[in-house]
Short mmCIF file of C-alpha atoms in Angstrom, two decimals:
data_model
loop_
_atom_site.label_atom_id
_atom_site.label_comp_id
_atom_site.label_asym_id
_atom_site.label_seq_id
_atom_site.Cartn_x
_atom_site.Cartn_y
_atom_site.Cartn_z
CA MET O 57 80.96 -127.94 165.79
CA PHE O 58 78.76 -128.21 168.89
CA ASN O 59 75.47 -130.08 168.90
CA THR O 60 73.31 -127.26 170.20
CA ASN O 61 70.12 -129.34 170.15
CA ALA O 62 71.49 -131.84 172.68
CA ILE O 63 73.06 -129.08 174.75
CA HIS O 64 69.75 -127.19 174.70
CA ASN O 65 67.50 -130.12 175.64
CA LEU O 66 69.33 -131.34 178.74
CA PRO O 67 69.45 -128.04 180.64
CA ASN O 68 65.93 -127.26 179.46
CA ILE O 69 64.65 -130.46 181.07
CA LEU O 70 66.64 -129.96 184.28
CA ILE O 71 65.56 -126.33 184.68
CA ALA O 72 61.90 -127.19 184.16
CA VAL O 73 61.99 -130.08 186.62
CA LEU O 74 63.83 -128.21 189.37
CA ALA O 75 61.72 -125.08 189.06
CA ALA O 76 58.47 -127.02 188.96
CA VAL O 77 59.35 -129.13 191.98
CA THR O 78 60.23 -126.10 194.07
CA ALA O 79 57.24 -124.04 192.98
CA PHE O 80 54.77 -126.86 193.48
CA LEU O 81 56.07 -127.76 196.93
CA ILE O 82 55.85 -124.15 198.07
CA ALA O 83 52.37 -123.79 196.57
CA THR O 84 51.13 -126.82 198.47
CA GLY O 85 52.24 -125.58 201.89
CA CYS O 86 55.94 -126.26 202.19
CA THR O 87 58.05 -123.49 203.66
CA GLN O 88 61.71 -122.70 203.18
CA LEU O 89 63.84 -122.86 206.31
CA THR O 90 66.67 -120.43 206.96
CA THR O 91 69.05 -123.21 205.91
CA GLY O 92 67.41 -123.27 202.47
CA LEU O 93 65.76 -126.66 203.01
CA LEU O 94 62.05 -127.16 202.44
CA GLU O 95 59.89 -128.20 205.39
CA CYS O 96 56.71 -129.89 204.16
CA SER O 97 54.80 -131.04 207.26
CA GLN O 98 52.02 -128.49 206.49
CA SER O 99 51.70 -129.43 202.83
CA TRP O 100 48.41 -130.98 201.74
CA ILE O 101 50.26 -133.29 199.37
CA SER O 102 53.12 -135.61 200.16
CA PRO O 103 56.46 -134.51 198.71
CA THR O 104 56.75 -138.06 197.37
CA TYR O 105 53.65 -137.55 195.22
CA THR O 106 54.86 -134.12 194.21
CA ALA O 107 58.17 -135.47 193.00
CA ALA O 108 56.40 -138.23 191.06
CA ILE O 109 53.99 -135.77 189.41
CA VAL O 110 56.79 -133.42 188.39
CA ALA O 111 58.87 -136.31 187.08
CA VAL O 112 55.95 -137.46 184.91
CA LEU O 113 55.42 -133.94 183.57
CA GLY O 114 59.12 -133.49 182.81
CA ALA O 115 59.33 -136.90 181.17
CA SER O 116 56.28 -136.14 179.04
CA LYS O 117 58.12 -133.29 177.30
CA THR O 118 61.00 -135.58 176.47
CA LEU O 119 58.61 -138.35 175.39
CA ILE O 120 56.87 -135.95 173.02
CA ASN O 121 60.23 -135.12 171.45
CA VAL O 122 61.13 -138.81 171.17
CA VAL O 123 57.81 -139.68 169.53
CA ARG O 124 58.17 -136.76 167.15
CA ASP O 125 61.85 -137.13 166.24
CA GLY O 126 63.00 -140.49 167.69
CA PHE O 127 65.74 -140.87 170.31
CA GLY O 128 68.30 -139.61 167.83
CA GLY O 129 66.30 -136.39 167.55
CA LEU O 130 67.29 -135.47 171.11
CA ILE O 131 70.94 -135.15 170.16
CA LYS O 132 71.06 -134.58 166.41
CA PRO O 133 72.14 -131.16 165.16
CA GLN O 134 69.26 -129.03 164.01
CA PRO O 135 69.12 -127.70 160.48
CA PRO O 136 70.01 -124.03 160.06
CA VAL O 137 67.22 -121.53 160.43
CA GLU O 138 66.00 -120.29 157.09
CA LYS O 139 65.94 -116.53 156.63
#
């Protein structure tokens, strides 16, 4: 049997972090080059600060889960949904 809670949490964290980083950089003035890279010389915030802010936000979601359920709660199987 698969541990769907662990499988669910890891991609959830990665998706949120990657999407937030990209969206925030573009919102602060970065532009996407034809190569797909982001060019941030016109951004009003350093990409270093952006990455740190997004990392803190992403970590906060995991920290909330750890405080609520402990580290084991990140990977333990969830009980079945009651009908």
